[in-house]
Coordinates of C-alpha atoms and ligand atoms in Angstrom, one line a residue:
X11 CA 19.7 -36.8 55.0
X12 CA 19.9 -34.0 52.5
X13 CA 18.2 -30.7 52.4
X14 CA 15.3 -30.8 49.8
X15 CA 14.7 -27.0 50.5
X16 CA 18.2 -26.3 49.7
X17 CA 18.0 -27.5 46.4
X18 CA 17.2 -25.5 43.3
X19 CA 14.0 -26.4 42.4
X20 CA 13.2 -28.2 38.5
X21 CA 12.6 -25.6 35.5
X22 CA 9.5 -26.1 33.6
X23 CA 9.9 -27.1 29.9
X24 CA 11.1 -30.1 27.6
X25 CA 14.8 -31.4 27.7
X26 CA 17.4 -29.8 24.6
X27 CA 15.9 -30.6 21.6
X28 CA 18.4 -34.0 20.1
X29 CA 20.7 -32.5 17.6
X30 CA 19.7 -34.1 14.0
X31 CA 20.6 -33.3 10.7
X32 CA 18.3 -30.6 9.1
X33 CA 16.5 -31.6 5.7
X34 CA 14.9 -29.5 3.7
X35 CA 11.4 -30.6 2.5
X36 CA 10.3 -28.0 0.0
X37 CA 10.1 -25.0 1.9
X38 CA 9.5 -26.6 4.9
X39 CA 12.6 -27.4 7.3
X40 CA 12.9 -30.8 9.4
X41 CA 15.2 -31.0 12.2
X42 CA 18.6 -29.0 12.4
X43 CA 17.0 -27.2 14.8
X44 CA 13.8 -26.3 13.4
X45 CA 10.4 -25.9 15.0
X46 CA 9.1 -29.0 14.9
X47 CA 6.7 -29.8 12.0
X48 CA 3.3 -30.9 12.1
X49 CA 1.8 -33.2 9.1
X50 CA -0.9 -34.8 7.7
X51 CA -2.0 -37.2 5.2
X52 CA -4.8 -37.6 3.1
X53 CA -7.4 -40.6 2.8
X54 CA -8.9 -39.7 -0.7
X55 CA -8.1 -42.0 -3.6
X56 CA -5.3 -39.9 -5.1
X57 CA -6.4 -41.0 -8.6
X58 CA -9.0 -38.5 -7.9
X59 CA -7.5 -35.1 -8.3
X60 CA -10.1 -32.9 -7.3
X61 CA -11.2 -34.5 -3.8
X62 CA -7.1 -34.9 -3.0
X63 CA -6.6 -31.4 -4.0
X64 CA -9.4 -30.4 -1.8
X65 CA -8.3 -32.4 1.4
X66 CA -5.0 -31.2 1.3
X67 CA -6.2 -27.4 0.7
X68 CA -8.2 -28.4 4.1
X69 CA -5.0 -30.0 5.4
X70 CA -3.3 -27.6 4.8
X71 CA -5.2 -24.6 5.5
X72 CA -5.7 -26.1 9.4
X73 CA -1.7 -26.1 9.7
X74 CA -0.7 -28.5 8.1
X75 CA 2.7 -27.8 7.1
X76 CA 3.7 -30.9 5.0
X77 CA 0.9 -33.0 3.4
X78 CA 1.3 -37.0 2.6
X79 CA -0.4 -38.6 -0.3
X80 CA -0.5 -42.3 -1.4
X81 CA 1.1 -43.0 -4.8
X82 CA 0.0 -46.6 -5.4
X83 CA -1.2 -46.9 -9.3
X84 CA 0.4 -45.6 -12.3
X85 CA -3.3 -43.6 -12.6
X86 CA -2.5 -42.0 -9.4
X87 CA 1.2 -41.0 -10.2
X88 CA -0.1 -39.4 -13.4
X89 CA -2.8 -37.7 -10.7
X90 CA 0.3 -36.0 -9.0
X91 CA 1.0 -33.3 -11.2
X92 CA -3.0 -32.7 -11.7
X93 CA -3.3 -32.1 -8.4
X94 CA -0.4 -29.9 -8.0
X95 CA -2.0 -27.5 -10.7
X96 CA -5.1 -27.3 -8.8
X97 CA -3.2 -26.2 -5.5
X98 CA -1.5 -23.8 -7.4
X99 CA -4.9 -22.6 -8.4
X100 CA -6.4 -22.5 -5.3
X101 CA -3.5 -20.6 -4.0
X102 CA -2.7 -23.3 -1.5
X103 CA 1.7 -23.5 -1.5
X104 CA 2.7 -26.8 0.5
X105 CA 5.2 -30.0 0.3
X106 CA 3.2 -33.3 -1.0
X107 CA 5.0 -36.2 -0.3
X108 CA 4.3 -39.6 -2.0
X109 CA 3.9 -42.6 0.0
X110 CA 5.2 -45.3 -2.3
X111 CA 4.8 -49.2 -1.5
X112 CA 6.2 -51.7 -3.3
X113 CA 5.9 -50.2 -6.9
X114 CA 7.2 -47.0 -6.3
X115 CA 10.5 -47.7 -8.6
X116 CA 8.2 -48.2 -11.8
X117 CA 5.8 -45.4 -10.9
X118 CA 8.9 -42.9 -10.5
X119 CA 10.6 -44.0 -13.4
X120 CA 6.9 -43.4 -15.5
X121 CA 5.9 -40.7 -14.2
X122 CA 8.9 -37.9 -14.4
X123 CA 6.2 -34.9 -13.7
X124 CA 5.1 -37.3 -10.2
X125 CA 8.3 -37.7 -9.0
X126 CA 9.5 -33.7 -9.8
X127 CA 6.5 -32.5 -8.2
X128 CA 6.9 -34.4 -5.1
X129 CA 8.5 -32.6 -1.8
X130 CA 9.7 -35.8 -0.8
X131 CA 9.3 -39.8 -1.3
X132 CA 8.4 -41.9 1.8
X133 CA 9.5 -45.7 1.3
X134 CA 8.9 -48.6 3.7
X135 CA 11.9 -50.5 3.5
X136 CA 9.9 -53.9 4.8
X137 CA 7.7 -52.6 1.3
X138 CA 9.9 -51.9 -1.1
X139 CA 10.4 -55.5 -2.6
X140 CA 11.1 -59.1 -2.0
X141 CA 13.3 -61.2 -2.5
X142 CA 16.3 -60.3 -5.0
X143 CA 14.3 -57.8 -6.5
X144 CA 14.5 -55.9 -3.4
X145 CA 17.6 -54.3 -3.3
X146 CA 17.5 -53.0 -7.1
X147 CA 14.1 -51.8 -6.5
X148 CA 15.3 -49.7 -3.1
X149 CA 18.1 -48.5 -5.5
X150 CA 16.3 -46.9 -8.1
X151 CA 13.8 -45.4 -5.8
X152 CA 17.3 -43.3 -4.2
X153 CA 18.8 -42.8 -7.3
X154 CA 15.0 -41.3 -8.5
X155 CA 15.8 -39.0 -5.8
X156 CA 19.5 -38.2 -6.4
X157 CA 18.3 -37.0 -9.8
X158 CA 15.5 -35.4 -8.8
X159 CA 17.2 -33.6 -5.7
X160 CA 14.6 -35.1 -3.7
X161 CA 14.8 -36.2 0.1
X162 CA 13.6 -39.4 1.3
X163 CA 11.8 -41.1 4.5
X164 CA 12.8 -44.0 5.2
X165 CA 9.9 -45.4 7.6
X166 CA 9.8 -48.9 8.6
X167 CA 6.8 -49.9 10.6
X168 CA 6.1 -52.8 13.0
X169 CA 3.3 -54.3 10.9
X170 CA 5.4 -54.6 7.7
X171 CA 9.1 -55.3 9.4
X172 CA 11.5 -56.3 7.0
X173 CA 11.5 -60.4 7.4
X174 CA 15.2 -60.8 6.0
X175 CA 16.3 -58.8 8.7
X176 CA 13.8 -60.5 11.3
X177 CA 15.2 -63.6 10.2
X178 CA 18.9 -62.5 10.7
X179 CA 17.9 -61.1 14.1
X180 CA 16.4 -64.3 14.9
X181 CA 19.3 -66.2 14.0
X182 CA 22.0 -64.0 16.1
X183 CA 19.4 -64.3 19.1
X184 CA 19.8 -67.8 18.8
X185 CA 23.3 -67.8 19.4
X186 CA 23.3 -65.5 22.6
X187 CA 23.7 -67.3 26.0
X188 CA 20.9 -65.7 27.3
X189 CA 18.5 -64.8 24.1
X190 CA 16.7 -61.7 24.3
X191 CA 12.9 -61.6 24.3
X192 CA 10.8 -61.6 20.9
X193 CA 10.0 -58.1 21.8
X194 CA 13.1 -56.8 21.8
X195 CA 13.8 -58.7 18.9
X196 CA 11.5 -57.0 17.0
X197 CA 12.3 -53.4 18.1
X198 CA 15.8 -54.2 17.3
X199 CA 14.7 -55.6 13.7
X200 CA 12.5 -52.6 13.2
X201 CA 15.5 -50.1 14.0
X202 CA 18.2 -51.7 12.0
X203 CA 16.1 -52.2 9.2
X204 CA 16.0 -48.2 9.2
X205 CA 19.3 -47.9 9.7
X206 CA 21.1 -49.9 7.7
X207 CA 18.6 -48.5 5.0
X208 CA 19.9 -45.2 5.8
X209 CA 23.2 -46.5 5.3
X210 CA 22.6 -48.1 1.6
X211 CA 21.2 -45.0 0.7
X212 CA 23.9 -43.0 1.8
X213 CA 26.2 -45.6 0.0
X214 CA 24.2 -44.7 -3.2
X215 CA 24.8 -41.7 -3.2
X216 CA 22.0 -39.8 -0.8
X217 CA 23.1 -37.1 1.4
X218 CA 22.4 -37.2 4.4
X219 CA 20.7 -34.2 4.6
X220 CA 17.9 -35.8 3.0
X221 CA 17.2 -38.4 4.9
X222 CA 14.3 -38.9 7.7
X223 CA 14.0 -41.8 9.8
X224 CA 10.7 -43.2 11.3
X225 CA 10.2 -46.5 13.4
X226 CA 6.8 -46.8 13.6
X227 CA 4.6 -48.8 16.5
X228 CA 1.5 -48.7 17.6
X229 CA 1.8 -49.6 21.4
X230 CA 2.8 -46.4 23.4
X231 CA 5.6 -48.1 25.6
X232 CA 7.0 -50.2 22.4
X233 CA 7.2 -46.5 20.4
X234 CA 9.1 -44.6 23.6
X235 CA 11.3 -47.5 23.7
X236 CA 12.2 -47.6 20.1
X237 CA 12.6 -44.0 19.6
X238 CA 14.8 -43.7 22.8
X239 CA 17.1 -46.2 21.2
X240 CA 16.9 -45.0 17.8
X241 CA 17.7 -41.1 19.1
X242 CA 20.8 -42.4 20.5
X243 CA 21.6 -44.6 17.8
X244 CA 22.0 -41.8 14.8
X245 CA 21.2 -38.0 13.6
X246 CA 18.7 -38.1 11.2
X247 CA 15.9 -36.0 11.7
X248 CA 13.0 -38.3 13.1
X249 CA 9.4 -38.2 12.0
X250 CA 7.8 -39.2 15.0
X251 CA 3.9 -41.2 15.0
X252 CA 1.9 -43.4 16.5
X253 CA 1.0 -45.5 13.6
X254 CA -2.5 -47.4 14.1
X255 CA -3.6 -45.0 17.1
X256 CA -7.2 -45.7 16.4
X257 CA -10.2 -43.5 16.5
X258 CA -11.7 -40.5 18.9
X259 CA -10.0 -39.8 22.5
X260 CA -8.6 -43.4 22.5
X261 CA -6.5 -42.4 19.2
X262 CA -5.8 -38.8 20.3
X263 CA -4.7 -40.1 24.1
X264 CA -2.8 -42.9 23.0
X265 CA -0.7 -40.3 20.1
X266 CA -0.5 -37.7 22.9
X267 CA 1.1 -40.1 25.6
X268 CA 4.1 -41.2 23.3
X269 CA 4.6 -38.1 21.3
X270 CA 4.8 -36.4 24.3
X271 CA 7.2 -38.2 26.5
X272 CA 9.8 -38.3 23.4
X273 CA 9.0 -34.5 22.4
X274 CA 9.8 -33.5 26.2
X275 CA 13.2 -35.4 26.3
X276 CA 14.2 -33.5 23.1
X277 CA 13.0 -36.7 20.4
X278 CA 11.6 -35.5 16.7
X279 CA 11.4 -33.1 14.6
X280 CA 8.1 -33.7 12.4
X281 CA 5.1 -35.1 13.8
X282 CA 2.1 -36.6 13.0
X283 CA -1.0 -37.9 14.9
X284 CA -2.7 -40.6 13.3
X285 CA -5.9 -40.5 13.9
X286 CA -9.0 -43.2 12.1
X287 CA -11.8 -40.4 11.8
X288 CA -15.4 -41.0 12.7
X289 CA -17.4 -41.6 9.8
X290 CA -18.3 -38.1 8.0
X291 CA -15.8 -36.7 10.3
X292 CA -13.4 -34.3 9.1
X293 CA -9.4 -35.1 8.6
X294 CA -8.5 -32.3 9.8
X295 CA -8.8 -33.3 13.0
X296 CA -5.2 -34.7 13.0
X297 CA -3.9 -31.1 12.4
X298 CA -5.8 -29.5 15.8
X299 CA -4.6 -32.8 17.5
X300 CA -0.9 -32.6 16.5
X301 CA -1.0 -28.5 16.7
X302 CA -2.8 -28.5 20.4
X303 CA 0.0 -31.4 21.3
X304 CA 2.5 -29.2 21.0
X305 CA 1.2 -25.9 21.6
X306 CA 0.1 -27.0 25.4
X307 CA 3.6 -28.4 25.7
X308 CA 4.9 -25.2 25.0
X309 CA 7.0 -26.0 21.9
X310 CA 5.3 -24.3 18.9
X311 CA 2.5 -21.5 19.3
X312 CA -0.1 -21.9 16.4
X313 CA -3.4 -20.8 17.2
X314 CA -5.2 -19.0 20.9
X315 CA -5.9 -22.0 23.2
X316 CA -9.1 -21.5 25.2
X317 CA -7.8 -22.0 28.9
X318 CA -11.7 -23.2 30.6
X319 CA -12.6 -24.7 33.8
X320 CA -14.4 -28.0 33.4
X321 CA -17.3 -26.7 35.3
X322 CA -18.9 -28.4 38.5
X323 CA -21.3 -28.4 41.1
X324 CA -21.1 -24.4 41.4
X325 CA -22.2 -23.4 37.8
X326 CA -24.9 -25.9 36.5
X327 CA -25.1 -23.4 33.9
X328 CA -25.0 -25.0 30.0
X329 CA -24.2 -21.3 29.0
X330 CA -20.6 -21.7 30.2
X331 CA -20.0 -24.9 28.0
X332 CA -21.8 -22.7 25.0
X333 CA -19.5 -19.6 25.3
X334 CA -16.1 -21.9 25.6
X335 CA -17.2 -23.7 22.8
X336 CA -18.2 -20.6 20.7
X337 CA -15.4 -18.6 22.1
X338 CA -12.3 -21.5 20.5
X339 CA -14.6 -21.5 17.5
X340 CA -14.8 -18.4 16.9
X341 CA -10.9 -18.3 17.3
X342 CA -10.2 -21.1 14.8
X343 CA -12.5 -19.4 12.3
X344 CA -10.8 -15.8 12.3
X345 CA -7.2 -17.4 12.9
X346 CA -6.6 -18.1 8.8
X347 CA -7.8 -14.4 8.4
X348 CA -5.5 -12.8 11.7
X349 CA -2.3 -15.1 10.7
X350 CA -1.8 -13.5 7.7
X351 CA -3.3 -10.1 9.2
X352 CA -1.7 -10.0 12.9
X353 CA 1.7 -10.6 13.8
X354 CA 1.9 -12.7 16.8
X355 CA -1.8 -13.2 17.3
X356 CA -0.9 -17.3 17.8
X357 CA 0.3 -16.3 21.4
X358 CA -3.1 -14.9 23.0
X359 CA -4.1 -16.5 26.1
X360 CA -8.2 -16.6 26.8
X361 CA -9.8 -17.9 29.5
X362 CA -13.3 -18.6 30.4
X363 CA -14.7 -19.6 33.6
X364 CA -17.4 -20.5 35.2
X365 CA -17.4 -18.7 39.0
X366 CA -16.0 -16.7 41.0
X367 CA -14.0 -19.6 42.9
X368 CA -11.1 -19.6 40.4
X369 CA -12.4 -17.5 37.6
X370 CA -10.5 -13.8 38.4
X371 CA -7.4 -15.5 39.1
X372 CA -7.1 -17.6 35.9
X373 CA -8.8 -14.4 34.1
X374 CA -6.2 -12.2 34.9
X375 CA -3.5 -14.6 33.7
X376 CA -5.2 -14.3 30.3
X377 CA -4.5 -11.2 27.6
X378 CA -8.4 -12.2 27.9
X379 CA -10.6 -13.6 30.6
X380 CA -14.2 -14.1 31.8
X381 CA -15.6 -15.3 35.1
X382 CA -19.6 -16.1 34.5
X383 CA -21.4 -16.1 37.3
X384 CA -22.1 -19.4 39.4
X385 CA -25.3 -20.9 41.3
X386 CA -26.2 -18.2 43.5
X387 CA -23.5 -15.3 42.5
X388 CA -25.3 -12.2 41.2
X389 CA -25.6 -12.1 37.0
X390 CA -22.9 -10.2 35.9
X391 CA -19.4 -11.6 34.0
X392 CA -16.8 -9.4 34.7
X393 CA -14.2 -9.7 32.0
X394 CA -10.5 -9.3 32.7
X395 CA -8.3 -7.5 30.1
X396 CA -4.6 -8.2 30.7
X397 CA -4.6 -8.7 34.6
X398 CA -7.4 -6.2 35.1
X399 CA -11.0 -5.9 35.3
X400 CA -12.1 -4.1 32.6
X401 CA -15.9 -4.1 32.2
X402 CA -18.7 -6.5 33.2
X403 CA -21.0 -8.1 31.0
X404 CA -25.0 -8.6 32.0
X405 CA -27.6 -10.1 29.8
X406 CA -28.4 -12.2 27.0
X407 CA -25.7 -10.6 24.6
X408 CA -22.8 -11.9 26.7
X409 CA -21.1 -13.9 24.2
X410 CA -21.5 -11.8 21.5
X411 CA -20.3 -9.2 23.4
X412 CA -17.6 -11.4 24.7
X413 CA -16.7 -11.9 21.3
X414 CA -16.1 -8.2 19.2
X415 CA -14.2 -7.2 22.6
X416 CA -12.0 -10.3 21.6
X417 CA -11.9 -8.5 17.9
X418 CA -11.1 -5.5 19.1
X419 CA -8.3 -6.9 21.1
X420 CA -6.9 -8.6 18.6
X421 CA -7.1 -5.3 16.1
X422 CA -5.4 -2.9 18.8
X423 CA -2.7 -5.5 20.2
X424 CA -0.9 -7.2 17.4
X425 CA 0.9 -5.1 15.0
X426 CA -0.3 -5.6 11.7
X427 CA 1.9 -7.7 9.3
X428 CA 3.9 -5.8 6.7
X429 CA 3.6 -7.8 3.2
Ligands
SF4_23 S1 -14.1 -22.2 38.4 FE1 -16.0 -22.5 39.6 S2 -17.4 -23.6 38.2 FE2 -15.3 -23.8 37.4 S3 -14.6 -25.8 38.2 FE3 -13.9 -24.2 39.6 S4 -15.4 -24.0 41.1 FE4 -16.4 -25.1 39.5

């Protein structure tokens, strides 16, 4: 029998990241090492300059490094350019990337200032065409982006898998002693339809430098599976999503179970969560989602996370709930103004909790923590300033108090950035 106590015991953290080929999407870097990228895509009709522009200067101003638009109509490839002047005059500065389905090689081949504006082209090779117009048409969408110096996602997706190479699959399945299942059928079709589309491209003439893979599913078990394979299969950087996750925690849980088992065995490079919203809600949410994802795995910092007890029996106080919520609001609201003000102010711990049971400990682990007082404990909040107590707070004016010593924090700890 061994010796479990002899043996050196598991280090925290995610696996080595894959090694992929890095590709440069305007200024933003995917794979080759890079931090993994979080992106976004809009739902406004793009034909509509002014409400696209204004989503992705949202998009974009929550973190969203790389913003996606669709480029369906020849009206919304002329929109392209429109919208890129009104970024520019909003001061917003990121990648668009035009989603192209099935007419993207006419739409390219109109619309020069569309396809020199765009960061990047994402085609669907099960989209692209039909029949024999298909290969031309997949052509002349890479050879748009040879001349443009362009890079290109290739994404194939399960609800629109390429049925020539489903058919194909099919046919070789037949033939096997023991067929596979449909299945694995289908992952397979929905990975070699990316892959030899990776191929043709490169045949064309694409570098491979500019080419991103996705295999898209919306079943969490069916996207760990295929990305597992497809990891192993080639180095392209990988854009990693649960397509279809659906709306509210049943979207966010579902993206965060298979983004994070691939993200912590070293799969993708660029990420993005999916998410329907609620009606009226705001897009955005899909940034925080994607951000949170992989700030609480440890992988990118990008904003303080609140670190808050979920409360119980011992603090049947609403006040608690009020000043974690006000205390990561407050946080989000100030972090456009401190990024660009503080240097390193994304890695500030804070912690709020509500008694005395586990509130000093988890406040001293914080740059910033509070411990409110629980049923029966007397009404004071002492507040923990990196590991020790530094004042206590009494009153009604605790969260605002709370608060400006947070400002003041911030002000005397990070170093403020040089231009
Ligand atoms: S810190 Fe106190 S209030 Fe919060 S969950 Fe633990 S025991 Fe309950």
């Amino acid at each position: 029998m061994s010796d479990s106590s002899s043996q050196q015991p598991r280090t925290a953290g995610p696996a080595t990241r894959r090694p992929s080929v890095g590709v440069r999407v305007g200024k933003i870097m995917v794979g080759g090492g890079a931090p993994v990228v979080v992106q976004s895509m809009t739902n406004t009709d793009t034909e509509d300059p002014a409400s696209t522009a204004k989503q992705i200067a949202e998009l974009a101003r929550a973190g969203s490094e790389v913003v996606r638009i669709t480029v369906n109509t020849p009206a919304a490839a002329a929109a392209v350019p429109r919208i890129a002047e009104r970024l520019a005059m909003m001061g917003v500065d990121v990648p668009i990337v035009g989603d192209f389905h099935y007419n993207g090689h006419q739409l390219l081949e109109a619309e020069p200032a569309c396809a020199e504006v765009l960061a990047k082209y994402r085609i669907n090779p099960g989209n692209v065409g039909f029949g024999k117009k298909k290969d031309s048409q997949f052509a002349s969408i890479i050879e748009k982006a040879i001349q443009y110096g362009k890079p290109v996602r290739i994404g194939a997706n399960w609800g629109s898998l390429d049925q020539g190479m489903v058919a194909t699959l099919m046919d070789e399945n037949a033939q096997r002693p023991q067929p596979w299942d449909a299945g694995v059928v289908a992952r397979e079709a929905l990975i070699r339809s990316a892959l030899d589309s990776a191929a043709r491209a490169e045949q064309i003439g694409l570098p491979r430098d500019r080419i991103i893979l996705s295999c898209k599913v919306s079943g969490v078990q069916e996207l760990i599976a295929v990305y597992r394979d497809l990891a192993t299969r080639c180095d392209y950087a990988l854009h990693l999503g649960l397509t279809e996750a659906g709306m509210g925690s049943k979207g966010i849980t579902a993206s965060a179970a298979a983004l994070a088992v691939l993200l912590q065995e070293g799969i993708g490079d660029t990420i993005r969560i999916s998410l329907t919203p609620e009606p009226g809600g705001s897009r955005t949410q899909e940034v925080i989602v994607a951000q949170e994802l992989l700030q609480t795995m440890g992988l990118r910092a990008f904003t303080p996370l609140v670190t808050a007890c979920p409360g119980c029996g011992r603090t049947t106080s609403e006040f608690f709930q009020e000043l974690a919520k006000t205390v990561q609001g407050h946080v989000r609201a100030k972090m456009p103004e401190w990024r660009v003000m503080y240097d390193g102010v994304e890695n500030l711990t804070l912690a709020v909790m509500g008694c005395v049971v586990n509130g000093p400990g988890e406040s001293k682990h914080a740059n910033i923590g509070i411990s409110l007082p629980g049923n029966g404990e007397a009404p004071s909040a002492p507040v923990f300033i990196d590991g020790e107590k530094a004042m206590t707070l009494r009153g009604d004016r605790i969260a605002e108090e709370f608060v400006g010593i947070l400002d003041d924090y911030v002000a005397r700890k990070y170093a403020t950035r040089t231009a």
